PDB file of C-alpha atoms in Angstrom:
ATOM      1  CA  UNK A   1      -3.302  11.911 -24.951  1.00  0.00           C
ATOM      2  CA  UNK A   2      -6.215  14.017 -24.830  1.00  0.00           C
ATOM      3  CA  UNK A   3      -9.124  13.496 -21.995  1.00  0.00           C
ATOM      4  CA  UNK A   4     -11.036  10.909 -23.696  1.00  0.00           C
ATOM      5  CA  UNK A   5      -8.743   8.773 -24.860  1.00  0.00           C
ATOM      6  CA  UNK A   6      -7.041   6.266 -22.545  1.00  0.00           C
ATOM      7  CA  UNK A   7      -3.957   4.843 -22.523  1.00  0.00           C
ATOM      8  CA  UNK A   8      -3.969   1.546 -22.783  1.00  0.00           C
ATOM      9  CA  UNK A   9      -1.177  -0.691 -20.675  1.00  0.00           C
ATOM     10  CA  UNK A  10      -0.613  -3.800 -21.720  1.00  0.00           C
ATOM     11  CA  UNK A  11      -0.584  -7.299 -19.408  1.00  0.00           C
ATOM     12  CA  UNK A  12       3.143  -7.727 -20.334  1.00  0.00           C
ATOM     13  CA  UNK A  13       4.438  -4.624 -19.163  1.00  0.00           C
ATOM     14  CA  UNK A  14       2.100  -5.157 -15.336  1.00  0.00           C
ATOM     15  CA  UNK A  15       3.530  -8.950 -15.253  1.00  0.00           C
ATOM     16  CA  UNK A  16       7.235  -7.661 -15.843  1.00  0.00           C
ATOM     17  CA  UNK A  17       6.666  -4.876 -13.298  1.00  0.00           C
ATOM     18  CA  UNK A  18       5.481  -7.577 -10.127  1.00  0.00           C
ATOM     19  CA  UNK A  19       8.331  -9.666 -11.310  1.00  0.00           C
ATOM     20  CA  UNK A  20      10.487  -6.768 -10.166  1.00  0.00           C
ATOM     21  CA  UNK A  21       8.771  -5.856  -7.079  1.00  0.00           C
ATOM     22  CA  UNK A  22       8.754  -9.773  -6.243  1.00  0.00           C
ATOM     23  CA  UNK A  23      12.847  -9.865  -6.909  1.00  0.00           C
ATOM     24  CA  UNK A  24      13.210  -6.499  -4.969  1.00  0.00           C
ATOM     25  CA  UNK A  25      10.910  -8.077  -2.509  1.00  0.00           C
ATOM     26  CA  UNK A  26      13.296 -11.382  -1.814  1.00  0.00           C
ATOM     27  CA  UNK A  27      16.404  -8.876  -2.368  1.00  0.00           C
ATOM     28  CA  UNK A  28      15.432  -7.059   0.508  1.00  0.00           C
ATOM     29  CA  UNK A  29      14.659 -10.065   2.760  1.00  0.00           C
ATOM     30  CA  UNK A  30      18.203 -11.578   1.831  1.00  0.00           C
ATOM     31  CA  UNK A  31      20.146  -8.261   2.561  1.00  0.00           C
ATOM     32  CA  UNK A  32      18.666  -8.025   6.554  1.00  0.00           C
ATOM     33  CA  UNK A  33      19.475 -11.641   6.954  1.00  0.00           C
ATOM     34  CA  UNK A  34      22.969 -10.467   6.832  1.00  0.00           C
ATOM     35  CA  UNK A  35      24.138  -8.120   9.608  1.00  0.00           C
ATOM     36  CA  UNK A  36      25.044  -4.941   7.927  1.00  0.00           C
ATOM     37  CA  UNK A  37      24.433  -2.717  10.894  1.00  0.00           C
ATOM     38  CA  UNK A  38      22.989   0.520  10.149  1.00  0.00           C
ATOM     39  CA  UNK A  39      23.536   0.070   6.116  1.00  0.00           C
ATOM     40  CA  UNK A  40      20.572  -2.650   7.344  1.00  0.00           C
ATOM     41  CA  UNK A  41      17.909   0.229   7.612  1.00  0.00           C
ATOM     42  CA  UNK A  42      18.818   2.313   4.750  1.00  0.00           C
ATOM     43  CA  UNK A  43      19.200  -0.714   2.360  1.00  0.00           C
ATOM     44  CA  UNK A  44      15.846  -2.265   2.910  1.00  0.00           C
ATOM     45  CA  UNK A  45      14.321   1.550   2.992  1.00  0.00           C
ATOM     46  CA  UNK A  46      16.048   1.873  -0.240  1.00  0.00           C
ATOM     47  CA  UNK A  47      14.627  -1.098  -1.683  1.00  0.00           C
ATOM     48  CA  UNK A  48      11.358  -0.585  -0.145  1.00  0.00           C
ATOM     49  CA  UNK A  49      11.570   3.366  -2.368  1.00  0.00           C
ATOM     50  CA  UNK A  50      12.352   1.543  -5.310  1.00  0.00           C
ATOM     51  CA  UNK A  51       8.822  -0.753  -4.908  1.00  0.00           C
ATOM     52  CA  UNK A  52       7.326   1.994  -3.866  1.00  0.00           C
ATOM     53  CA  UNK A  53       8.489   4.053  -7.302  1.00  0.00           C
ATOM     54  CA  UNK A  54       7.301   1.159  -9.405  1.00  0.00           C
ATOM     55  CA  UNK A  55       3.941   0.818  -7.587  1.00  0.00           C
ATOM     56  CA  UNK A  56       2.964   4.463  -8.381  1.00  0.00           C
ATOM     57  CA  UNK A  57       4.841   5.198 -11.990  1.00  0.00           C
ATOM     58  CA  UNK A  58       3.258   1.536 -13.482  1.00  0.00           C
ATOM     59  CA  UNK A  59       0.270   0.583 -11.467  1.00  0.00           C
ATOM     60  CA  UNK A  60      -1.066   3.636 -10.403  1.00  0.00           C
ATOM     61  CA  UNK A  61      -0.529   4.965 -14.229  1.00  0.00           C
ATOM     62  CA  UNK A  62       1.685   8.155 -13.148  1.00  0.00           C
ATOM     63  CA  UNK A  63       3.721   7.888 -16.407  1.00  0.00           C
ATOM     64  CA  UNK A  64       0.365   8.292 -18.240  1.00  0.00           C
ATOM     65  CA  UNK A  65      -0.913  10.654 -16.353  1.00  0.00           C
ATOM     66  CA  UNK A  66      -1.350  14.477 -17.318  1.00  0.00           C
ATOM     67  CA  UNK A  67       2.475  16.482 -15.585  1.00  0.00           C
ATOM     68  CA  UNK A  68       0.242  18.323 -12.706  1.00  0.00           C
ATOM     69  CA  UNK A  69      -0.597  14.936 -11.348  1.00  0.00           C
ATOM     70  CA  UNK A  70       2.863  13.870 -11.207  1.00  0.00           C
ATOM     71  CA  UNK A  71       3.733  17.004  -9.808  1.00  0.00           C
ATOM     72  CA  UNK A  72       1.318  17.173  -6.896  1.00  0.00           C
ATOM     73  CA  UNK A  73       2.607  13.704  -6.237  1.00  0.00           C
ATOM     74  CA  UNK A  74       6.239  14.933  -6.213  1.00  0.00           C
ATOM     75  CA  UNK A  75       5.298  17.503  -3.764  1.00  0.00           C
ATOM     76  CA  UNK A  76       3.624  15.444  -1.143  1.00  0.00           C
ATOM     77  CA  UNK A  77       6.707  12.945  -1.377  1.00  0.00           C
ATOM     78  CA  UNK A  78       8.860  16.304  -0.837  1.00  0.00           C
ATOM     79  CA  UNK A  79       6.377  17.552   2.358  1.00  0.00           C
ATOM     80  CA  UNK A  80       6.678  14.249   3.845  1.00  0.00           C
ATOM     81  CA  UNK A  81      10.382  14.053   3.601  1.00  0.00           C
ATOM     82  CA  UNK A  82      10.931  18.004   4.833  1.00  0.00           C
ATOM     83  CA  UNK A  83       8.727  16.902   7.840  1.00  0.00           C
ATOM     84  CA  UNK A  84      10.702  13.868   8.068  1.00  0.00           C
ATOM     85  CA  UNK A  85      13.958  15.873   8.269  1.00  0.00           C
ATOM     86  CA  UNK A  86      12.500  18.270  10.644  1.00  0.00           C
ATOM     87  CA  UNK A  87      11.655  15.986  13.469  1.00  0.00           C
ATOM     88  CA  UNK A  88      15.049  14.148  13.197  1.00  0.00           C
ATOM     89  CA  UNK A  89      16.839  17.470  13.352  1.00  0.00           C
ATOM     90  CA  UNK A  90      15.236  18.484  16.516  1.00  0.00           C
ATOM     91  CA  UNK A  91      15.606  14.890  18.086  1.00  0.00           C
ATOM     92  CA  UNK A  92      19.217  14.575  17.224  1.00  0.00           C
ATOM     93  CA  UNK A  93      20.064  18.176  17.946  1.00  0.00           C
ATOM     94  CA  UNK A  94      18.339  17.719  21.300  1.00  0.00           C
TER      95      UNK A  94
ATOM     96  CA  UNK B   1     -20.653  15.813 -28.089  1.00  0.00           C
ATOM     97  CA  UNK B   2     -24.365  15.820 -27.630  1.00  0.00           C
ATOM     98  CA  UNK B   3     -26.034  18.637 -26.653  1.00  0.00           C
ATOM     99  CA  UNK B   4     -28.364  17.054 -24.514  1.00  0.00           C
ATOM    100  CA  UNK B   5     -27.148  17.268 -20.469  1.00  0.00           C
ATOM    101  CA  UNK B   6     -28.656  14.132 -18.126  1.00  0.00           C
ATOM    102  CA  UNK B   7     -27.841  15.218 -14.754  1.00  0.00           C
ATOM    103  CA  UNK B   8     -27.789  11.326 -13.670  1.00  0.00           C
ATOM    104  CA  UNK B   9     -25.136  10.496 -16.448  1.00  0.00           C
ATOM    105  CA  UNK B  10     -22.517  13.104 -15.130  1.00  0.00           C
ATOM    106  CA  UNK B  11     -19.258  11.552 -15.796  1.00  0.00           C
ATOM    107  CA  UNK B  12     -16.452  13.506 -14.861  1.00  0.00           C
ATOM    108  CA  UNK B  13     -13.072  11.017 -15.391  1.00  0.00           C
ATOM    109  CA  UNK B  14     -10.551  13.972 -14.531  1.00  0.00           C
ATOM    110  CA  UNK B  15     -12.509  15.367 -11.604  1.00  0.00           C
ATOM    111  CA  UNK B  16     -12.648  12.096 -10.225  1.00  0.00           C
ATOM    112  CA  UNK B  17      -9.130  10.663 -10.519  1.00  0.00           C
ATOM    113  CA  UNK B  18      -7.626  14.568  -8.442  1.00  0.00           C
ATOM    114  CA  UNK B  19     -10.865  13.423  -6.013  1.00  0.00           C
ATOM    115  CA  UNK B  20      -9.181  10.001  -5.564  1.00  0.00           C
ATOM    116  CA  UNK B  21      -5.297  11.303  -5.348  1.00  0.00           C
ATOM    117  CA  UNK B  22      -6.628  14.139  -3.402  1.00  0.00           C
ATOM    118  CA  UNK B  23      -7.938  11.245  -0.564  1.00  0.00           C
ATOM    119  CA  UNK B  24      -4.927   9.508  -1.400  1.00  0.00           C
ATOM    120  CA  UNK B  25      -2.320  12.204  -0.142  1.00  0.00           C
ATOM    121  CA  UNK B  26      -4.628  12.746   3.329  1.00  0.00           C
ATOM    122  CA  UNK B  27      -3.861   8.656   3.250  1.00  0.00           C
ATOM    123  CA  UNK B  28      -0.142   8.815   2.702  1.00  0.00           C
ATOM    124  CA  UNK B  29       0.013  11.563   4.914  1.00  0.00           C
ATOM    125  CA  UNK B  30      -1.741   9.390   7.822  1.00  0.00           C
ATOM    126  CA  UNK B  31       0.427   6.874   7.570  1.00  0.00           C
ATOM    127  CA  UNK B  32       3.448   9.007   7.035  1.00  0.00           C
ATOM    128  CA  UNK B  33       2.566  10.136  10.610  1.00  0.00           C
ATOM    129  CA  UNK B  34       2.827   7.094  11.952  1.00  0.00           C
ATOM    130  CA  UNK B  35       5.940   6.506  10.277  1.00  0.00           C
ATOM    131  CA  UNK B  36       7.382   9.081  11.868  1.00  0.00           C
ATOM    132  CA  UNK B  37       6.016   7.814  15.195  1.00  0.00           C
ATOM    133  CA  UNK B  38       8.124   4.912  14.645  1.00  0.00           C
ATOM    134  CA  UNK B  39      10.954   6.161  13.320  1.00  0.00           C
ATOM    135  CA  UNK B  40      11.541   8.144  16.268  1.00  0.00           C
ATOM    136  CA  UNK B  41      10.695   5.895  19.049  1.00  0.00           C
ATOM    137  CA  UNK B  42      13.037   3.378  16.895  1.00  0.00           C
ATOM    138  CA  UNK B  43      15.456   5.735  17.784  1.00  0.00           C
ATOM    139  CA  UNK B  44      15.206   6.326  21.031  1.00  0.00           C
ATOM    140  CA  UNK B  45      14.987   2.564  21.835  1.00  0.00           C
ATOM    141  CA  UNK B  46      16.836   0.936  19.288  1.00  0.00           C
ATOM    142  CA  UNK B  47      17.583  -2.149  21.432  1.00  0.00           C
ATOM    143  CA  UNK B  48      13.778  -3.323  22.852  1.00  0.00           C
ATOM    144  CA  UNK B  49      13.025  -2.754  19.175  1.00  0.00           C
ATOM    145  CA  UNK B  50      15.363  -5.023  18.000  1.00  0.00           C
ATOM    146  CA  UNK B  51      14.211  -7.253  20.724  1.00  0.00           C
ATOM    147  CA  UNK B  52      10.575  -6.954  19.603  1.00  0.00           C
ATOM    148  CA  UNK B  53      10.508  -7.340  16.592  1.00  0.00           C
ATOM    149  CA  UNK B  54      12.953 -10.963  16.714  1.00  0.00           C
ATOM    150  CA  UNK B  55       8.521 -11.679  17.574  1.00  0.00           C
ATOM    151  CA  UNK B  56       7.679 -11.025  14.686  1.00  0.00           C
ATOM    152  CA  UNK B  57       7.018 -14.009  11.617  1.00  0.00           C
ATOM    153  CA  UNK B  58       9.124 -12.869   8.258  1.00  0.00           C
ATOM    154  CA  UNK B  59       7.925 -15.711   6.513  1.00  0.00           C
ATOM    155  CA  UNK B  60       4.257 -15.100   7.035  1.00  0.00           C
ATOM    156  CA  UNK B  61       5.294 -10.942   6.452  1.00  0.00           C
ATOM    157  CA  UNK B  62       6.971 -12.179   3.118  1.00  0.00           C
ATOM    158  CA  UNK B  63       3.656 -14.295   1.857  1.00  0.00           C
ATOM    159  CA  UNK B  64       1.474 -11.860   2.955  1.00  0.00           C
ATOM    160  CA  UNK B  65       3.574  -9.078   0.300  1.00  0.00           C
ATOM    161  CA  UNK B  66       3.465 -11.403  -2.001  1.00  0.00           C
ATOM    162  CA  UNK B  67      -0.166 -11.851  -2.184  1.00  0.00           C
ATOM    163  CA  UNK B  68      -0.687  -8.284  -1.804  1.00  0.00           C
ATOM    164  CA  UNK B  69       1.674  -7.386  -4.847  1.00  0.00           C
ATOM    165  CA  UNK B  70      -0.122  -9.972  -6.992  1.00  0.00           C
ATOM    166  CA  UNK B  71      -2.868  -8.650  -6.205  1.00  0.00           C
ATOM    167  CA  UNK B  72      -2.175  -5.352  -7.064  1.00  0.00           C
ATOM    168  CA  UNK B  73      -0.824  -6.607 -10.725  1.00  0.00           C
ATOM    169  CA  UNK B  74      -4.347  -8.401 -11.099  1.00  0.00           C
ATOM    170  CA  UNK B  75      -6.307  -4.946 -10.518  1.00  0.00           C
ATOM    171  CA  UNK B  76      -4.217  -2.974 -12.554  1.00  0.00           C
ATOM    172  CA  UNK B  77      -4.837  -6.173 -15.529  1.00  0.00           C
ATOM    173  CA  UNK B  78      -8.422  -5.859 -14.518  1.00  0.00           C
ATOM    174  CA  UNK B  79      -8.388  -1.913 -16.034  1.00  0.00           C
ATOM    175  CA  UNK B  80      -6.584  -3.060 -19.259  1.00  0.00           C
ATOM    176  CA  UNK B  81      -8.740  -5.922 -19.987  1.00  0.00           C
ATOM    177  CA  UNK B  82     -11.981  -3.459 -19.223  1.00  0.00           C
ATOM    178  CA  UNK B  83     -10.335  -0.840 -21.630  1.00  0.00           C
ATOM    179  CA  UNK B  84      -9.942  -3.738 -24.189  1.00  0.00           C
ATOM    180  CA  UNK B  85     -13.668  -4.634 -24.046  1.00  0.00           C
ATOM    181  CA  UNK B  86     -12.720  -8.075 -22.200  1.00  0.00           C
ATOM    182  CA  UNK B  87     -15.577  -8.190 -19.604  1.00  0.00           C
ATOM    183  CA  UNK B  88     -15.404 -11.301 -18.551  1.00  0.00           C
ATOM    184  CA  UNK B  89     -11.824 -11.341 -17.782  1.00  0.00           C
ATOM    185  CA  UNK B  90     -12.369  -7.845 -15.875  1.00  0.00           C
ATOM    186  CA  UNK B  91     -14.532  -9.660 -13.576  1.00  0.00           C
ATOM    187  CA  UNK B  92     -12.318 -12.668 -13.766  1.00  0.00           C
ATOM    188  CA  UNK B  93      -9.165 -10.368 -12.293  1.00  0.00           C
ATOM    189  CA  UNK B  94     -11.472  -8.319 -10.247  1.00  0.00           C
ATOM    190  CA  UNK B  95     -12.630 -12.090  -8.267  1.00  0.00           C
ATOM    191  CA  UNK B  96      -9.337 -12.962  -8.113  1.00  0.00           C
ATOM    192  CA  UNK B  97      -7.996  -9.545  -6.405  1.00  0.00           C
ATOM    193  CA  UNK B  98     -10.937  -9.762  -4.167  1.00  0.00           C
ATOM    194  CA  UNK B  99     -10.310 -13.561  -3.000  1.00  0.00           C
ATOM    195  CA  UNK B 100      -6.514 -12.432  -2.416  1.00  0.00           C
ATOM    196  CA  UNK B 101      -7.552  -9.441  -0.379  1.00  0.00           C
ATOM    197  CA  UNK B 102      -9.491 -12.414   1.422  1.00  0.00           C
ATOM    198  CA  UNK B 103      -6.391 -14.562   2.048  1.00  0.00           C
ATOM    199  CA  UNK B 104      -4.425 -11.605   3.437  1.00  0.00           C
ATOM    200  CA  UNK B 105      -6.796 -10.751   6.133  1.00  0.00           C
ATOM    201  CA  UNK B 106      -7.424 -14.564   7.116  1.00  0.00           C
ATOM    202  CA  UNK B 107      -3.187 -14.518   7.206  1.00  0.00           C
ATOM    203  CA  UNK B 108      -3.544 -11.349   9.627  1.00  0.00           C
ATOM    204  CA  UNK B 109      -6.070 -13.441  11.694  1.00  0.00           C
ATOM    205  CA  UNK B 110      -3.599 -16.405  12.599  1.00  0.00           C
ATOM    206  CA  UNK B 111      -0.538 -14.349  12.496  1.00  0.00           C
ATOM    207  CA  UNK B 112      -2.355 -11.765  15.394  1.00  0.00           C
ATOM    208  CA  UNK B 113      -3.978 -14.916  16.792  1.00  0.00           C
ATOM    209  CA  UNK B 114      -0.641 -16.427  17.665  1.00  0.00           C
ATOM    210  CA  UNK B 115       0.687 -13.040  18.911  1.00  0.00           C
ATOM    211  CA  UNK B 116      -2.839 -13.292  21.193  1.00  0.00           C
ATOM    212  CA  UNK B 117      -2.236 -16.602  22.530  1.00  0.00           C
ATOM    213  CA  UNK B 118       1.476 -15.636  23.465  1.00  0.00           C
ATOM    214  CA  UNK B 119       0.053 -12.930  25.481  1.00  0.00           C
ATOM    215  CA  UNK B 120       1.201  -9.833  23.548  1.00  0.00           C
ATOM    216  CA  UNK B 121      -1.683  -7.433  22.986  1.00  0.00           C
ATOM    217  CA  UNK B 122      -2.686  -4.160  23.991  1.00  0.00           C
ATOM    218  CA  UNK B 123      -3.010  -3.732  27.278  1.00  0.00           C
ATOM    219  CA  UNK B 124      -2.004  -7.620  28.322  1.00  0.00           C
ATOM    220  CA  UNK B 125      -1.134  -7.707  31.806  1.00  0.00           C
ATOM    221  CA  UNK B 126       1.875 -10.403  30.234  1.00  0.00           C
ATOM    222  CA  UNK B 127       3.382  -7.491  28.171  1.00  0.00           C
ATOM    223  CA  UNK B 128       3.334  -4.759  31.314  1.00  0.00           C
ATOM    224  CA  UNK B 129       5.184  -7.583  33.805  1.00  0.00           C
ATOM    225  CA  UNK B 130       7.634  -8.858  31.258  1.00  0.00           C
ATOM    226  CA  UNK B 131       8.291  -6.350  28.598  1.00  0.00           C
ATOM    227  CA  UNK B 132      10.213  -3.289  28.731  1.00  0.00           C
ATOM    228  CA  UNK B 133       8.864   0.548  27.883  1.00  0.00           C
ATOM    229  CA  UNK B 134      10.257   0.306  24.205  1.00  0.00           C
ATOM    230  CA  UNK B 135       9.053  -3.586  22.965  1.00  0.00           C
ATOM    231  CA  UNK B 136       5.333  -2.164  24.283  1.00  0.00           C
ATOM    232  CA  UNK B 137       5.613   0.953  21.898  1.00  0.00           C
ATOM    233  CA  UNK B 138       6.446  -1.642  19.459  1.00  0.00           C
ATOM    234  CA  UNK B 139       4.056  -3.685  19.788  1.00  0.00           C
ATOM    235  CA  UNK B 140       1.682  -0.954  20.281  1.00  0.00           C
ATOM    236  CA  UNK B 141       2.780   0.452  16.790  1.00  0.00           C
ATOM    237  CA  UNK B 142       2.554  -3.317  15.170  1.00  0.00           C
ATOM    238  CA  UNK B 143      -0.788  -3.325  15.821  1.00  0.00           C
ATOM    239  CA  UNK B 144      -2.411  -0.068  15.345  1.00  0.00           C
ATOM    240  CA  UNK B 145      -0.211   0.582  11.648  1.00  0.00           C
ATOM    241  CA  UNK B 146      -1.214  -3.384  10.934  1.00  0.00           C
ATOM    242  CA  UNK B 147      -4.441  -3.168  12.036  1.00  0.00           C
ATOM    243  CA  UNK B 148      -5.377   0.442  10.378  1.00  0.00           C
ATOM    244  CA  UNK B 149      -3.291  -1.391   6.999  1.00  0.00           C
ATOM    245  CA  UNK B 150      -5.820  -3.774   7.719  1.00  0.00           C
ATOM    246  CA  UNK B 151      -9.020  -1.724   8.016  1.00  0.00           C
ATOM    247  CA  UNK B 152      -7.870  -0.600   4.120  1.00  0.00           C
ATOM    248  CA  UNK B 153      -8.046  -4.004   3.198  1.00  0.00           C
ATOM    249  CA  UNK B 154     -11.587  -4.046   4.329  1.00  0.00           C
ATOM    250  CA  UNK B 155     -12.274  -0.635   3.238  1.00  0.00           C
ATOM    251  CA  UNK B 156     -10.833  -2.213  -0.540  1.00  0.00           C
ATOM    252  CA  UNK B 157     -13.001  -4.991  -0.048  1.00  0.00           C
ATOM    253  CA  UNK B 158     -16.270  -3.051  -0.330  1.00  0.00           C
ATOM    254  CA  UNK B 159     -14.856  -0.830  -3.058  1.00  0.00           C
ATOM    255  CA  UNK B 160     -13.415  -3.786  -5.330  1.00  0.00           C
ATOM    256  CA  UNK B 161     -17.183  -4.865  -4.111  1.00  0.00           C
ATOM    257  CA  UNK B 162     -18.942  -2.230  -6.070  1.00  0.00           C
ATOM    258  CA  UNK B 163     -16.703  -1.953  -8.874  1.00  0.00           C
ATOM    259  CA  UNK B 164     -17.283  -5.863  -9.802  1.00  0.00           C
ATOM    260  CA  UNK B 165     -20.961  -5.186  -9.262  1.00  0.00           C
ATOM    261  CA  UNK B 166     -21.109  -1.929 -11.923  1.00  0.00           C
ATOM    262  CA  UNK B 167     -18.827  -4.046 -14.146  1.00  0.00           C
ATOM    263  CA  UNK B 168     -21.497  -6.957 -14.258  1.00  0.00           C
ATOM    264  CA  UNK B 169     -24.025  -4.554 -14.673  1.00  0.00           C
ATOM    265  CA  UNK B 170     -22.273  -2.884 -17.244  1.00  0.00           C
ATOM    266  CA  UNK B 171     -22.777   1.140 -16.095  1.00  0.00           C
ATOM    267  CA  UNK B 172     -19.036   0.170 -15.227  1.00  0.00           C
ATOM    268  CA  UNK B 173     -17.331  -0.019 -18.894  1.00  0.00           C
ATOM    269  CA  UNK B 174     -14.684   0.916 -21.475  1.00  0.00           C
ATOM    270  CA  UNK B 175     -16.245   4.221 -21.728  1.00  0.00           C
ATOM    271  CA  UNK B 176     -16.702   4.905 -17.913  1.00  0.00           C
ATOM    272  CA  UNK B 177     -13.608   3.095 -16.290  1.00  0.00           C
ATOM    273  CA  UNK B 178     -13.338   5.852 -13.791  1.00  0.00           C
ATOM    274  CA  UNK B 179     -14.829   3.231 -10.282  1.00  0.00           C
ATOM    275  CA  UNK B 180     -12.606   1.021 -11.491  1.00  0.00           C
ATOM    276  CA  UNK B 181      -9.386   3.058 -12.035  1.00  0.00           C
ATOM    277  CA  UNK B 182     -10.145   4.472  -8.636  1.00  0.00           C
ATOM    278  CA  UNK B 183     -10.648   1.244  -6.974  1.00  0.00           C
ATOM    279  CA  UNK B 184      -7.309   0.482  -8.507  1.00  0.00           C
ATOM    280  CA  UNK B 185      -5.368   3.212  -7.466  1.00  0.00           C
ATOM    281  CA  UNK B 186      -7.088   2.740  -3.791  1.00  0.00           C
ATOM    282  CA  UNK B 187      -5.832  -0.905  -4.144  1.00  0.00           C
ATOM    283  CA  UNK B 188      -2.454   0.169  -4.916  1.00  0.00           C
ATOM    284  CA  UNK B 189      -2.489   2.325  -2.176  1.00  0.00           C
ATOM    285  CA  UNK B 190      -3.147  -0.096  -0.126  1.00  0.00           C
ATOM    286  CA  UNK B 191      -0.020  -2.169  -1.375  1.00  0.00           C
ATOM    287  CA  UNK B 192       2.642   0.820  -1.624  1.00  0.00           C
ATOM    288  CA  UNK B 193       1.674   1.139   2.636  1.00  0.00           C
ATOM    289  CA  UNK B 194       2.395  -2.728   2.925  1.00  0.00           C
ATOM    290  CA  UNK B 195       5.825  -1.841   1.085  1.00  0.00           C
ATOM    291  CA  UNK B 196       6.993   0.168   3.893  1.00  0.00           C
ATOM    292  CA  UNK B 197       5.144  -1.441   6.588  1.00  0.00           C
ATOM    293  CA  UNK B 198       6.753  -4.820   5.720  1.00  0.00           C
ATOM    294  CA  UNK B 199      10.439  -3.966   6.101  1.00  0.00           C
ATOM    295  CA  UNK B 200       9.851  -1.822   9.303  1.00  0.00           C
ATOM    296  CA  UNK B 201       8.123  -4.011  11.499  1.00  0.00           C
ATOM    297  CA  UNK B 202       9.428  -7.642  10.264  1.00  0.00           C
ATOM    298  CA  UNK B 203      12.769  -7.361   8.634  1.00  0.00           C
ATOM    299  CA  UNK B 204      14.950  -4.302  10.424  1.00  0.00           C
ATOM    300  CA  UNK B 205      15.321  -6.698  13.427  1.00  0.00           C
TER     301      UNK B 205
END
């Protein structure tokens, strides 16, 4: 835990994590190919959050990383969404 | 702890991996921008998007995630096998990455080749006759998110470059992982992008 020593992942746990992403991966290809209207968007978005989650709490080591990392990470997730939310507001209030 | 300070051995593993998340955030940011961009042109012309984007290949979209997710397993391996001592098998993952990287961008060359030949590119005379206002933003979009996704690739390229070269040297090594772990987390950048970028342009049709 401390600044020298590393944490050391093993192959198994990366292999089980692209299994995922590849099953999220043909999930999300399967759910547009059937017309769910606007539920089409927010699904694959969802899916595509999930990935995204799995990419940066396995591969990109956030679970072993020090809590201010994670937290600076959580906060430019939160900007981008609050800008996100801001533009859409003015667009659809327009 | 020695005593002893060599100003060409400074090795700094925490200051470098805020360095690298630091550069990462002004990334995400970038292409959060662009996002944006999309998003709201998608929704002031959701039908010439729908249109568009019918242009667009999933299944070459689909290989081309699934070569950059496999690649981005095969970095991440490369860190644990250098933390485990395994050289060879760092540089073994790190080629492997590298050729993948390789087989995405010649992918992007014949899927933007096609696109080419059918007349849809910036500024094609083809796309300002036939197309409407909202399947050229599109396509404008497609190609400059694509294309800067792209110029990462590169840009990973010459960093999964160095890192293989420090790793066969050895100055890269159990000890001082940090080029490596930052390649890596560059790398996975590079893939979480592709994540969004996928859905948006080739499956919301």
């Amino acid at each position: 835990m401390e600044n020298e020593k590393h944490h050391i992942v093993p192959y198994r746990i990366y292999a089980i994590i692209l299994l995922l992403l590849l099953l999220l991966t043909f999930l999300s290809i399967a759910i547009t190919n059937i017309e769910l209207g606007a539920f089409t968007v927010a699904g694959a978005l969802l899916l595509a959050s999930i990935k995204s989650s799995l990419v940066l709490v396995y591969f990109m080591h956030l679970k072993f990383d020090k809590a201010y990392i994670q937290i600076m990470v959580g906060l430019v997730i939160l900007l981008f969404i609050a800008v996100v939310l801001v533009t859409f507001f003015d667009y659809y209030f327009r | 702890m020695s005593q002893v300070i060599h100003h060409d051995e400074h090795y700094d593993p925490e200051g470098s991996k805020i360095g690298m998340w630091l550069f990462i955030f002004t990334e995400l940011l970038l292409f959060g921008g662009l996002f944006i961009v999309y998003s709201v042109y998608r929704y002031m012309n959701p039908d010439a998007f729908h249109l568009a984007a019918e242009e667009l290949n999933t299944t070459v979209g689909a290989l081309n995630t699934v070569i950059l997710l496999i690649s981005s397993m095969t970095i991440a391996m490369s860190t644990t096998a250098l933390q485990k001592k395994q050289k060879a098998t760092t540089i073994v993952l790190l080629e492997i990455t590298f050729m993948l990287a390789l087989i995405f961008l010649v992918n992007k060359y014949f899927e933007w080749g096609v696109k080419f030949d059918h007349g849809i590119f910036p500024g094609s005379e083809f796309m300002k006759a036939e197309m409407s206002q909202g399947e050229v933003l599109f396509f404008g979009l497609y190609f400059v998110m694509t294309g800067l996704h792209a110029l990462h690739i590169i840009a990973g390229l010459v960093i999964m470059g160095f890192a293989l070269a420090r790793v066969q040297k050895g100055t890269v090594h159990a000890d001082r992982p940090s080029l490596l772990e930052n390649a890596g987390l560059y790398w996975h950048l590079v893939d979480l992008i592709w994540i969004f970028l996928f859905p948006l342009f080739y499956l919301i049709t």
